[in-house]
Amino acid sequence: MASSSSLTSCTLHRDMSVPRVIKCHKEFICYQSSLLCKQSVHSTSISVSDGPTYLRFFPTEKALVWEQTRKFLPRNGSRCHALDFENPSSFSVGEKFQLDDVIEAQQFDRKILNAIFEVAHEMEKIEKNSPGSQILKGYLMATLFYEPSTRTRLSFESAMKRLGGEVLTTENAREFSSAAKGETLEDTIRTVEGYSDIIVMRHFESGAAKRAAATANIPIINAGDGPGQHPTQALLDVYTIGREIGKLDGIKVGLVGDLTNGRTVRSLAYLLAKYQDVTIYFVSPDVVKMKDDIKDYLTSKGVEWEESNDLMEVASKCDVVYQTRIQRERFGERIDLYEEARGKYIVDRDVLSVMQKHAVIMHPLPRLDEITVDVDADPRAAYFRQAKNGLYIRMALLKLLLVGW
């Protein structure tokens, strides 16, 4: 994963050979609409032939290997980018991970982020090529979810199983665990840690993950705590932006929708503040504006931000339009406020028409009506690729927390 702003580009033409510009710790990305780029393991040039394909070339110690993924992008000709990684990970194999728990986005610095993304890329190769991985054989993960979840819970469980581990799960702990009998969160954690090696928890109260981590003697991963944070979602979001846009420095991101209750956008804002020359636009109905704590944090880190009520204008200049759902469950009995916010900002074909060709639309999902279904076919709709990236990030975190680098 690359987050440096240093970029080397070349335009490819049919039957054209290009000198290899890739060195160790760079990722070579070829986007094209009508050409196929192919790099053999020992070749020093890139050959071009027919086929609308998206190829990534990844460095190994001695040579480049190539991976082919279907992806159609509306680009003129072929653009190939050799993008520098930041300083390669200096962490030794088997070294203990720097964090005991994953609770909030502020825990990560750029060095750790870059290293996690490298591990996530390794997990991507494991998922594709080594379904029988036993990295986490003998480990047991408990998923303790007090709120509904599809992607987060299933991706964590899939991640654990794909690495050879086992899973204990409860889908609705608020109703079907001893919490329904009045058991405290602390007592639940003390009990569950006796059965497992790591706990992944989603809770309806902001700050619950910190309480759990203060109680447990095993790693706790915050899978969302009410309107607080969702750090693993932020990690996969940044990973996705880097994969899709090709850089993390110097980007413009529009955060749209429920910014008051959206734990995903809060966590993402914290992580984006780690990068240079980032501009963030907040687009939301008045009743669900971004809270001042995030704005103050961004200001303290020198991140430019701006509030706007014009989605079309913001979409026209952003690299990423990050849409979110208006969360009815956070409004309680104030359904009138929910109805006031719902449907005000919708990403549709009109929004697509003003977006730049390289830009992408992201969404943490689930989606209701805030992105119309006719947007799905556009190659800039990245939200399902984004969801898949969650598997790789969570595989990486489980591996790091349980066995280290």
mmCIF file of C-alpha atoms in Angstrom:
data_model
loop_
_atom_site.group_PDB
_atom_site.id
_atom_site.type_symbol
_atom_site.label_atom_id
_atom_site.label_comp_id
_atom_site.label_asym_id
_atom_site.label_seq_id
_atom_site.Cartn_x
_atom_site.Cartn_y
_atom_site.Cartn_z
ATOM 1 C CA MET A 1 0.000 0.000 0.000
ATOM 2 C CA ALA A 2 1.315 3.349 -0.956
ATOM 3 C CA SER A 3 0.672 6.561 0.842
ATOM 4 C CA SER A 4 3.512 8.656 -0.479
ATOM 5 C CA SER A 5 2.747 11.412 -2.929
ATOM 6 C CA SER A 6 5.714 10.517 -5.120
ATOM 7 C CA LEU A 7 4.378 9.236 -8.433
ATOM 8 C CA THR A 8 6.035 8.035 -11.601
ATOM 9 C CA SER A 9 3.782 7.638 -14.638
ATOM 10 C CA CYS A 10 4.027 6.314 -18.168
ATOM 11 C CA THR A 11 1.504 5.994 -20.953
ATOM 12 C CA LEU A 12 1.357 2.575 -22.589
ATOM 13 C CA HIS A 13 0.619 1.825 -26.220
ATOM 14 C CA ARG A 14 0.062 -1.515 -27.880
ATOM 15 C CA ASP A 15 3.247 -3.594 -28.337
ATOM 16 C CA MET A 16 5.293 -0.995 -26.491
ATOM 17 C CA SER A 17 8.004 -2.027 -24.053
ATOM 18 C CA VAL A 18 8.612 0.186 -21.061
ATOM 19 C CA PRO A 19 11.779 0.062 -18.922
ATOM 20 C CA ARG A 20 11.051 -1.294 -15.491
ATOM 21 C CA VAL A 21 10.646 1.574 -13.046
ATOM 22 C CA ILE A 22 9.810 -0.506 -10.031
ATOM 23 C CA LYS A 23 12.107 -1.096 -7.133
ATOM 24 C CA CYS A 24 11.551 -2.972 -3.898
ATOM 25 C CA HIS A 25 8.782 -1.499 -1.754
ATOM 26 C CA LYS A 26 6.974 0.042 -4.696
ATOM 27 C CA GLU A 27 3.691 -1.090 -6.124
ATOM 28 C CA PHE A 28 3.150 -0.914 -9.854
ATOM 29 C CA ILE A 29 -0.452 -0.234 -10.851
ATOM 30 C CA CYS A 30 -1.728 -0.293 -14.410
ATOM 31 C CA TYR A 31 -5.152 1.141 -15.211
ATOM 32 C CA GLN A 32 -6.539 0.722 -18.675
ATOM 33 C CA SER A 33 -9.811 0.519 -20.538
ATOM 34 C CA SER A 34 -8.732 -1.425 -23.615
ATOM 35 C CA LEU A 35 -5.214 -2.715 -22.979
ATOM 36 C CA LEU A 36 -3.674 -5.516 -20.983
ATOM 37 C CA CYS A 37 -0.347 -4.992 -19.231
ATOM 38 C CA LYS A 38 1.587 -8.094 -18.335
ATOM 39 C CA GLN A 39 4.855 -8.387 -16.445
ATOM 40 C CA SER A 40 6.655 -11.728 -16.373
ATOM 41 C CA VAL A 41 8.632 -12.648 -13.285
ATOM 42 C CA HIS A 42 12.072 -12.172 -14.828
ATOM 43 C CA SER A 43 11.325 -9.633 -17.559
ATOM 44 C CA THR A 44 12.567 -6.073 -17.448
ATOM 45 C CA SER A 45 9.834 -4.640 -19.641
ATOM 46 C CA ILE A 46 6.067 -4.516 -19.817
ATOM 47 C CA SER A 47 4.251 -5.908 -22.816
ATOM 48 C CA VAL A 48 0.812 -4.787 -23.869
ATOM 49 C CA SER A 49 -1.904 -6.850 -25.535
ATOM 50 C CA ASP A 50 -5.671 -6.913 -25.837
ATOM 51 C CA GLY A 51 -8.059 -7.230 -22.922
ATOM 52 C CA PRO A 52 -9.817 -4.780 -20.598
ATOM 53 C CA THR A 53 -8.131 -5.744 -17.360
ATOM 54 C CA TYR A 54 -6.811 -4.183 -14.172
ATOM 55 C CA LEU A 55 -3.374 -5.431 -13.159
ATOM 56 C CA ARG A 56 -1.269 -4.832 -10.095
ATOM 57 C CA PHE A 57 2.398 -5.784 -9.962
ATOM 58 C CA PHE A 58 3.822 -6.479 -6.549
ATOM 59 C CA PRO A 59 7.519 -6.620 -5.645
ATOM 60 C CA THR A 60 9.150 -9.636 -4.059
ATOM 61 C CA GLU A 61 12.749 -9.874 -2.932
ATOM 62 C CA LYS A 62 14.063 -10.915 -6.353
ATOM 63 C CA ALA A 63 11.449 -10.172 -8.958
ATOM 64 C CA LEU A 64 7.977 -8.893 -9.732
ATOM 65 C CA VAL A 65 4.944 -11.090 -9.792
ATOM 66 C CA TRP A 66 1.675 -10.043 -11.321
ATOM 67 C CA GLU A 67 -1.904 -10.381 -10.293
ATOM 68 C CA GLN A 68 -4.862 -9.908 -12.579
ATOM 69 C CA THR A 69 -8.154 -8.484 -11.372
ATOM 70 C CA ARG A 70 -11.133 -7.564 -13.485
ATOM 71 C CA LYS A 71 -11.828 -3.851 -13.297
ATOM 72 C CA PHE A 72 -13.126 -1.544 -15.981
ATOM 73 C CA LEU A 73 -12.173 2.087 -15.755
ATOM 74 C CA PRO A 74 -13.333 4.845 -18.140
ATOM 75 C CA ARG A 75 -9.894 6.208 -18.927
ATOM 76 C CA ASN A 76 -8.385 7.485 -22.149
ATOM 77 C CA GLY A 77 -5.552 5.138 -23.036
ATOM 78 C CA SER A 78 -3.533 3.431 -20.350
ATOM 79 C CA ARG A 79 -1.929 5.067 -17.375
ATOM 80 C CA CYS A 80 0.670 3.128 -15.401
ATOM 81 C CA HIS A 81 1.802 4.400 -12.040
ATOM 82 C CA ALA A 82 4.849 3.354 -10.051
ATOM 83 C CA LEU A 83 4.100 4.620 -6.584
ATOM 84 C CA ASP A 84 6.611 4.675 -3.736
ATOM 85 C CA PHE A 85 5.800 2.985 -0.502
ATOM 86 C CA GLU A 86 6.786 4.922 2.560
ATOM 87 C CA ASN A 87 9.762 3.546 4.452
ATOM 88 C CA PRO A 88 9.326 -0.228 4.543
ATOM 89 C CA SER A 89 8.329 -1.815 7.817
ATOM 90 C CA SER A 90 11.218 -2.072 10.242
ATOM 91 C CA PHE A 91 9.344 -4.487 12.481
ATOM 92 C CA SER A 92 10.952 -7.928 12.768
ATOM 93 C CA VAL A 93 9.052 -11.128 12.044
ATOM 94 C CA GLY A 94 7.554 -12.399 15.279
ATOM 95 C CA GLU A 95 8.052 -9.074 17.062
ATOM 96 C CA LYS A 96 5.174 -8.153 19.362
ATOM 97 C CA PHE A 97 2.592 -5.789 17.900
ATOM 98 C CA GLN A 98 2.849 -2.295 19.367
ATOM 99 C CA LEU A 99 -0.801 -2.183 20.462
ATOM 100 C CA ASP A 100 -2.485 -4.402 23.050
ATOM 101 C CA ASP A 101 -5.974 -3.502 21.823
ATOM 102 C CA VAL A 102 -7.598 -1.704 18.890
ATOM 103 C CA ILE A 103 -9.956 0.833 20.427
ATOM 104 C CA GLU A 104 -9.703 4.126 18.538
ATOM 105 C CA ALA A 105 -8.162 5.564 15.419
ATOM 106 C CA GLN A 106 -5.871 7.898 17.371
ATOM 107 C CA GLN A 107 -3.771 4.890 18.392
ATOM 108 C CA PHE A 108 -2.140 4.596 14.970
ATOM 109 C CA ASP A 109 0.746 6.552 13.526
ATOM 110 C CA ARG A 110 1.864 6.525 9.883
ATOM 111 C CA LYS A 111 4.599 3.966 10.478
ATOM 112 C CA ILE A 112 2.204 1.464 12.011
ATOM 113 C CA LEU A 113 -0.473 2.228 9.413
ATOM 114 C CA ASN A 114 1.913 1.572 6.560
ATOM 115 C CA ALA A 115 3.091 -1.674 8.160
ATOM 116 C CA ILE A 116 -0.489 -2.854 8.773
ATOM 117 C CA PHE A 117 -1.318 -2.175 5.137
ATOM 118 C CA GLU A 118 1.683 -4.244 4.052
ATOM 119 C CA VAL A 119 0.440 -7.134 6.209
ATOM 120 C CA ALA A 120 -3.082 -6.664 4.805
ATOM 121 C CA HIS A 121 -1.668 -7.063 1.319
ATOM 122 C CA GLU A 122 0.000 -10.296 2.414
ATOM 123 C CA MET A 123 -3.360 -11.425 3.787
ATOM 124 C CA GLU A 124 -4.938 -10.665 0.408
ATOM 125 C CA LYS A 125 -2.504 -13.074 -1.227
ATOM 126 C CA ILE A 126 -3.179 -15.692 1.470
ATOM 127 C CA GLU A 127 -6.933 -15.411 0.962
ATOM 128 C CA LYS A 128 -6.574 -15.853 -2.781
ATOM 129 C CA ASN A 129 -3.878 -18.510 -2.887
ATOM 130 C CA SER A 130 -3.690 -20.314 0.454
ATOM 131 C CA PRO A 131 -7.153 -21.190 1.745
ATOM 132 C CA GLY A 132 -5.616 -23.651 4.186
ATOM 133 C CA SER A 133 -3.519 -21.136 6.138
ATOM 134 C CA GLN A 134 -2.816 -22.185 9.721
ATOM 135 C CA ILE A 135 -1.278 -18.949 11.026
ATOM 136 C CA LEU A 136 -3.851 -18.747 13.827
ATOM 137 C CA LYS A 137 -4.388 -22.454 14.406
ATOM 138 C CA GLY A 138 -5.181 -23.068 18.059
ATOM 139 C CA TYR A 139 -6.498 -19.539 18.681
ATOM 140 C CA LEU A 140 -10.114 -18.775 19.530
ATOM 141 C CA MET A 141 -11.888 -15.477 18.834
ATOM 142 C CA ALA A 142 -15.118 -14.401 20.562
ATOM 143 C CA THR A 143 -17.392 -11.953 18.745
ATOM 144 C CA LEU A 144 -19.601 -10.095 21.196
ATOM 145 C CA PHE A 145 -22.085 -7.907 19.314
ATOM 146 C CA TYR A 146 -24.664 -5.870 21.213
ATOM 147 C CA GLU A 147 -25.817 -4.178 17.999
ATOM 148 C CA PRO A 148 -26.738 -5.647 14.602
ATOM 149 C CA SER A 149 -23.939 -6.249 12.111
ATOM 150 C CA THR A 150 -23.440 -8.077 8.844
ATOM 151 C CA ARG A 151 -20.143 -7.052 7.260
ATOM 152 C CA THR A 152 -18.106 -6.411 10.401
ATOM 153 C CA ARG A 153 -19.070 -9.559 12.272
ATOM 154 C CA LEU A 154 -18.902 -11.875 9.268
ATOM 155 C CA SER A 155 -15.637 -10.399 7.982
ATOM 156 C CA PHE A 156 -13.996 -10.876 11.390
ATOM 157 C CA GLU A 157 -15.264 -14.445 11.585
ATOM 158 C CA SER A 158 -14.170 -15.143 8.022
ATOM 159 C CA ALA A 159 -10.774 -13.588 8.754
ATOM 160 C CA MET A 160 -10.245 -15.815 11.775
ATOM 161 C CA LYS A 161 -11.284 -18.981 9.965
ATOM 162 C CA ARG A 162 -9.205 -18.206 6.869
ATOM 163 C CA LEU A 163 -6.157 -18.048 9.118
ATOM 164 C CA GLY A 164 -6.946 -21.374 10.773
ATOM 165 C CA GLY A 165 -8.515 -20.066 13.972
ATOM 166 C CA GLU A 166 -11.895 -20.812 15.541
ATOM 167 C CA VAL A 167 -14.828 -18.582 16.476
ATOM 168 C CA LEU A 168 -17.307 -18.224 19.329
ATOM 169 C CA THR A 169 -20.092 -15.842 18.416
ATOM 170 C CA THR A 170 -23.202 -14.134 19.708
ATOM 171 C CA GLU A 171 -25.107 -12.030 17.198
ATOM 172 C CA ASN A 172 -27.370 -10.050 19.520
ATOM 173 C CA ALA A 173 -25.713 -9.954 22.914
ATOM 174 C CA ARG A 174 -27.989 -7.147 24.078
ATOM 175 C CA GLU A 175 -30.976 -9.486 23.938
ATOM 176 C CA PHE A 176 -29.554 -13.002 24.010
ATOM 177 C CA SER A 177 -26.687 -12.768 26.499
ATOM 178 C CA SER A 178 -26.685 -12.268 30.254
ATOM 179 C CA ALA A 179 -26.748 -8.531 29.580
ATOM 180 C CA ALA A 180 -30.504 -9.037 29.248
ATOM 181 C CA LYS A 181 -30.438 -10.199 32.886
ATOM 182 C CA GLY A 182 -28.579 -7.111 34.005
ATOM 183 C CA GLU A 183 -24.998 -8.386 33.918
ATOM 184 C CA THR A 184 -22.441 -5.600 33.686
ATOM 185 C CA LEU A 185 -20.180 -5.288 30.675
ATOM 186 C CA GLU A 186 -17.153 -5.802 32.910
ATOM 187 C CA ASP A 187 -18.485 -9.109 34.239
ATOM 188 C CA THR A 188 -19.304 -10.284 30.718
ATOM 189 C CA ILE A 189 -15.777 -9.481 29.543
ATOM 190 C CA ARG A 190 -14.181 -11.249 32.530
ATOM 191 C CA THR A 191 -16.248 -14.327 31.712
ATOM 192 C CA VAL A 192 -15.741 -14.380 27.942
ATOM 193 C CA GLU A 193 -11.978 -13.854 28.184
ATOM 194 C CA GLY A 194 -11.826 -17.174 30.017
ATOM 195 C CA TYR A 195 -13.107 -18.900 26.874
ATOM 196 C CA SER A 196 -11.146 -17.101 24.150
ATOM 197 C CA ASP A 197 -7.865 -15.486 23.113
ATOM 198 C CA ILE A 198 -9.269 -12.270 21.641
ATOM 199 C CA ILE A 199 -12.626 -10.459 21.808
ATOM 200 C CA VAL A 200 -14.197 -8.443 18.988
ATOM 201 C CA MET A 201 -16.962 -6.301 20.455
ATOM 202 C CA ARG A 202 -19.658 -3.988 19.121
ATOM 203 C CA HIS A 203 -21.634 -2.045 21.705
ATOM 204 C CA PHE A 204 -24.382 0.554 21.712
ATOM 205 C CA GLU A 205 -22.595 2.865 24.171
ATOM 206 C CA SER A 206 -19.756 5.190 23.230
ATOM 207 C CA GLY A 207 -16.719 4.346 25.334
ATOM 208 C CA ALA A 208 -17.732 0.736 25.965
ATOM 209 C CA ALA A 209 -14.669 -0.604 24.156
ATOM 210 C CA LYS A 210 -12.350 1.348 26.464
ATOM 211 C CA ARG A 211 -14.137 -0.117 29.477
ATOM 212 C CA ALA A 212 -13.759 -3.604 28.045
ATOM 213 C CA ALA A 213 -10.059 -3.094 27.331
ATOM 214 C CA ALA A 214 -9.482 -1.809 30.865
ATOM 215 C CA THR A 215 -11.051 -4.994 32.206
ATOM 216 C CA ALA A 216 -9.698 -7.710 29.912
ATOM 217 C CA ASN A 217 -6.326 -9.433 29.975
ATOM 218 C CA ILE A 218 -6.646 -10.422 26.314
ATOM 219 C CA PRO A 219 -6.849 -8.152 23.234
ATOM 220 C CA ILE A 220 -10.077 -6.243 22.619
ATOM 221 C CA ILE A 221 -11.007 -4.979 19.151
ATOM 222 C CA ASN A 222 -13.605 -2.234 18.963
ATOM 223 C CA ALA A 223 -16.050 -3.155 16.203
ATOM 224 C CA GLY A 224 -18.090 -0.013 16.805
ATOM 225 C CA ASP A 225 -19.209 1.647 20.051
ATOM 226 C CA GLY A 226 -22.447 3.533 19.535
ATOM 227 C CA PRO A 227 -21.804 6.922 17.919
ATOM 228 C CA GLY A 228 -18.185 6.809 19.125
ATOM 229 C CA GLN A 229 -15.663 5.108 16.865
ATOM 230 C CA HIS A 230 -15.157 2.235 14.435
ATOM 231 C CA PRO A 231 -11.363 2.011 14.047
ATOM 232 C CA THR A 232 -11.170 -1.131 11.911
ATOM 233 C CA GLN A 233 -13.608 0.427 9.435
ATOM 234 C CA ALA A 234 -11.359 3.488 9.271
ATOM 235 C CA LEU A 235 -8.345 1.274 8.598
ATOM 236 C CA LEU A 236 -10.069 -0.496 5.721
ATOM 237 C CA ASP A 237 -11.330 2.858 4.417
ATOM 238 C CA VAL A 238 -7.829 4.335 4.274
ATOM 239 C CA TYR A 239 -6.505 1.105 2.767
ATOM 240 C CA THR A 240 -9.235 1.318 0.114
ATOM 241 C CA ILE A 241 -8.501 4.971 -0.673
ATOM 242 C CA GLY A 242 -4.850 4.155 -1.183
ATOM 243 C CA ARG A 243 -5.699 1.217 -3.438
ATOM 244 C CA GLU A 244 -8.251 3.121 -5.477
ATOM 245 C CA ILE A 245 -6.692 6.588 -5.737
ATOM 246 C CA GLY A 246 -3.043 5.598 -5.592
ATOM 247 C CA LYS A 247 -2.069 8.040 -2.850
ATOM 248 C CA LEU A 248 -3.098 9.265 0.577
ATOM 249 C CA ASP A 249 -1.260 12.568 0.776
ATOM 250 C CA GLY A 250 -2.781 15.521 -1.057
ATOM 251 C CA ILE A 251 -6.297 14.086 -1.387
ATOM 252 C CA LYS A 252 -9.695 15.752 -1.066
ATOM 253 C CA VAL A 253 -12.427 13.788 0.712
ATOM 254 C CA GLY A 254 -16.118 14.619 1.013
ATOM 255 C CA LEU A 255 -17.844 13.117 4.065
ATOM 256 C CA VAL A 256 -21.582 13.075 3.418
ATOM 257 C CA GLY A 257 -24.676 12.177 5.423
ATOM 258 C CA ASP A 258 -25.049 11.502 9.148
ATOM 259 C CA LEU A 259 -21.870 13.030 10.536
ATOM 260 C CA THR A 260 -23.159 13.430 14.092
ATOM 261 C CA ASN A 261 -23.851 9.741 14.674
ATOM 262 C CA GLY A 262 -21.526 8.247 12.067
ATOM 263 C CA ARG A 263 -18.731 6.523 13.981
ATOM 264 C CA THR A 264 -17.147 5.529 10.661
ATOM 265 C CA VAL A 265 -16.629 9.123 9.509
ATOM 266 C CA ARG A 266 -15.337 10.160 12.923
ATOM 267 C CA SER A 267 -12.686 7.432 12.904
ATOM 268 C CA LEU A 268 -11.829 8.113 9.261
ATOM 269 C CA ALA A 269 -11.286 11.809 10.004
ATOM 270 C CA TYR A 270 -8.807 10.897 12.747
ATOM 271 C CA LEU A 271 -6.815 8.692 10.362
ATOM 272 C CA LEU A 272 -6.875 11.139 7.454
ATOM 273 C CA ALA A 273 -5.265 13.681 9.786
ATOM 274 C CA LYS A 274 -2.120 11.503 9.708
ATOM 275 C CA TYR A 275 -1.521 12.430 6.069
ATOM 276 C CA GLN A 276 -0.256 15.605 4.440
ATOM 277 C CA ASP A 277 -2.199 18.224 2.471
ATOM 278 C CA VAL A 278 -5.554 16.528 3.044
ATOM 279 C CA THR A 279 -8.750 18.549 2.647
ATOM 280 C CA ILE A 280 -12.040 17.323 4.124
ATOM 281 C CA TYR A 281 -15.494 18.605 3.182
ATOM 282 C CA PHE A 282 -18.440 17.986 5.507
ATOM 283 C CA VAL A 283 -21.794 17.745 3.714
ATOM 284 C CA SER A 284 -24.755 17.004 5.976
ATOM 285 C CA PRO A 285 -28.204 18.161 7.028
ATOM 286 C CA ASP A 286 -28.125 20.673 9.879
ATOM 287 C CA VAL A 287 -29.435 18.190 12.448
ATOM 288 C CA VAL A 288 -26.545 15.764 11.893
ATOM 289 C CA LYS A 289 -23.511 18.005 11.376
ATOM 290 C CA MET A 290 -20.015 16.863 12.328
ATOM 291 C CA LYS A 291 -19.335 17.466 16.025
ATOM 292 C CA ASP A 292 -16.910 20.125 17.156
ATOM 293 C CA ASP A 293 -14.462 17.664 18.711
ATOM 294 C CA ILE A 294 -13.550 16.327 15.256
ATOM 295 C CA LYS A 295 -13.332 19.799 13.737
ATOM 296 C CA ASP A 296 -11.109 20.982 16.588
ATOM 297 C CA TYR A 297 -8.893 17.910 16.221
ATOM 298 C CA LEU A 298 -8.464 18.469 12.484
ATOM 299 C CA THR A 299 -7.661 22.129 13.054
ATOM 300 C CA SER A 300 -5.062 21.207 15.688
ATOM 301 C CA LYS A 301 -3.396 18.879 13.178
ATOM 302 C CA GLY A 302 -3.381 21.473 10.408
ATOM 303 C CA VAL A 303 -5.973 19.673 8.285
ATOM 304 C CA GLU A 304 -8.105 21.913 6.102
ATOM 305 C CA TRP A 305 -11.827 21.328 6.455
ATOM 306 C CA GLU A 306 -14.933 23.044 5.212
ATOM 307 C CA GLU A 307 -18.671 22.649 5.706
ATOM 308 C CA SER A 308 -20.872 22.798 2.630
ATOM 309 C CA ASN A 309 -24.494 22.221 1.712
ATOM 310 C CA ASP A 310 -23.716 21.749 -1.988
ATOM 311 C CA LEU A 311 -23.004 18.079 -2.716
ATOM 312 C CA MET A 312 -22.591 18.659 -6.434
ATOM 313 C CA GLU A 313 -19.858 21.242 -5.933
ATOM 314 C CA VAL A 314 -18.011 19.082 -3.392
ATOM 315 C CA ALA A 315 -18.291 15.966 -5.559
ATOM 316 C CA SER A 316 -16.799 17.817 -8.534
ATOM 317 C CA LYS A 317 -13.502 18.474 -6.748
ATOM 318 C CA CYS A 318 -13.085 15.468 -4.451
ATOM 319 C CA ASP A 319 -11.046 12.321 -4.945
ATOM 320 C CA VAL A 320 -13.392 10.452 -2.587
ATOM 321 C CA VAL A 321 -17.092 10.958 -1.934
ATOM 322 C CA TYR A 322 -17.771 9.024 1.284
ATOM 323 C CA GLN A 323 -21.531 8.675 1.662
ATOM 324 C CA THR A 324 -23.196 7.482 4.884
ATOM 325 C CA ARG A 325 -26.655 6.417 5.973
ATOM 326 C CA ILE A 326 -28.887 8.633 8.105
ATOM 327 C CA GLN A 327 -29.088 6.430 11.200
ATOM 328 C CA ARG A 328 -32.686 6.250 12.327
ATOM 329 C CA GLU A 329 -31.787 4.179 15.385
ATOM 330 C CA ARG A 330 -29.831 7.144 16.828
ATOM 331 C CA PHE A 331 -32.821 9.503 16.804
ATOM 332 C CA GLY A 332 -34.904 7.763 19.478
ATOM 333 C CA GLU A 333 -38.434 9.122 19.415
ATOM 334 C CA ARG A 334 -37.480 12.200 17.355
ATOM 335 C CA ILE A 335 -38.633 10.699 14.082
ATOM 336 C CA ASP A 336 -39.381 14.213 12.865
ATOM 337 C CA LEU A 337 -35.666 15.015 12.944
ATOM 338 C CA TYR A 338 -34.872 11.790 11.129
ATOM 339 C CA GLU A 339 -37.332 12.633 8.378
ATOM 340 C CA GLU A 340 -35.851 16.121 8.155
ATOM 341 C CA ALA A 341 -32.382 14.668 7.507
ATOM 342 C CA ARG A 342 -33.286 11.650 5.395
ATOM 343 C CA GLY A 343 -33.022 11.946 1.628
ATOM 344 C CA LYS A 344 -31.439 15.404 1.551
ATOM 345 C CA TYR A 345 -28.140 14.277 0.012
ATOM 346 C CA ILE A 346 -28.279 11.396 -2.455
ATOM 347 C CA VAL A 347 -25.498 10.160 -4.715
ATOM 348 C CA ASP A 348 -27.070 9.443 -8.100
ATOM 349 C CA ARG A 349 -26.162 9.642 -11.781
ATOM 350 C CA ASP A 350 -26.226 13.439 -11.629
ATOM 351 C CA VAL A 351 -23.546 13.424 -8.942
ATOM 352 C CA LEU A 352 -21.533 10.923 -10.964
ATOM 353 C CA SER A 353 -21.684 13.229 -13.967
ATOM 354 C CA VAL A 354 -19.705 15.943 -12.161
ATOM 355 C CA MET A 355 -17.164 13.661 -10.489
ATOM 356 C CA GLN A 356 -13.639 13.335 -11.822
ATOM 357 C CA LYS A 357 -12.814 10.147 -13.715
ATOM 358 C CA HIS A 358 -10.319 8.936 -11.122
ATOM 359 C CA ALA A 359 -12.568 9.669 -8.132
ATOM 360 C CA VAL A 360 -14.452 7.001 -6.191
ATOM 361 C CA ILE A 361 -17.643 6.682 -4.177
ATOM 362 C CA MET A 362 -17.349 4.897 -0.854
ATOM 363 C CA HIS A 363 -19.914 3.852 1.759
ATOM 364 C CA PRO A 364 -19.485 1.809 4.964
ATOM 365 C CA LEU A 365 -22.793 0.044 4.246
ATOM 366 C CA PRO A 366 -25.587 -0.873 4.789
ATOM 367 C CA ARG A 367 -27.074 1.395 2.155
ATOM 368 C CA LEU A 368 -30.687 2.506 2.113
ATOM 369 C CA ASP A 369 -31.576 5.116 -0.520
ATOM 370 C CA GLU A 370 -28.608 7.491 -0.152
ATOM 371 C CA ILE A 371 -26.854 5.930 -3.166
ATOM 372 C CA THR A 372 -29.152 4.969 -6.028
ATOM 373 C CA VAL A 373 -28.721 1.438 -7.373
ATOM 374 C CA ASP A 374 -27.966 2.667 -10.901
ATOM 375 C CA VAL A 375 -24.657 4.007 -9.548
ATOM 376 C CA ASP A 376 -23.459 0.454 -8.784
ATOM 377 C CA ALA A 377 -22.445 -0.293 -12.362
ATOM 378 C CA ASP A 378 -20.097 2.676 -12.551
ATOM 379 C CA PRO A 379 -16.434 1.692 -11.952
ATOM 380 C CA ARG A 380 -16.113 4.585 -9.528
ATOM 381 C CA ALA A 381 -18.539 2.833 -7.162
ATOM 382 C CA ALA A 382 -15.979 1.329 -4.786
ATOM 383 C CA TYR A 383 -18.161 0.372 -1.803
ATOM 384 C CA PHE A 384 -18.299 -3.376 -2.435
ATOM 385 C CA ARG A 385 -14.535 -3.488 -3.075
ATOM 386 C CA GLN A 386 -14.248 -1.460 0.119
ATOM 387 C CA ALA A 387 -16.221 -4.094 2.037
ATOM 388 C CA LYS A 388 -13.980 -6.868 0.707
ATOM 389 C CA ASN A 389 -10.901 -4.958 1.847
ATOM 390 C CA GLY A 390 -12.288 -5.230 5.364
ATOM 391 C CA LEU A 391 -11.477 -8.932 5.290
ATOM 392 C CA TYR A 392 -7.801 -8.285 4.587
ATOM 393 C CA ILE A 393 -7.441 -5.569 7.219
ATOM 394 C CA ARG A 394 -9.117 -7.729 9.853
ATOM 395 C CA MET A 395 -7.016 -10.741 8.943
ATOM 396 C CA ALA A 396 -3.970 -8.514 9.420
ATOM 397 C CA LEU A 397 -5.123 -7.200 12.801
ATOM 398 C CA LEU A 398 -5.947 -10.653 14.147
ATOM 399 C CA LYS A 399 -2.563 -11.950 13.053
ATOM 400 C CA LEU A 400 -0.718 -8.969 14.548
ATOM 401 C CA LEU A 401 -2.553 -8.945 17.879
ATOM 402 C CA LEU A 402 -2.243 -12.707 18.414
ATOM 403 C CA VAL A 403 1.167 -13.648 16.995
ATOM 404 C CA GLY A 404 2.886 -10.330 16.221
ATOM 405 C CA TRP A 405 4.686 -9.171 13.102
#
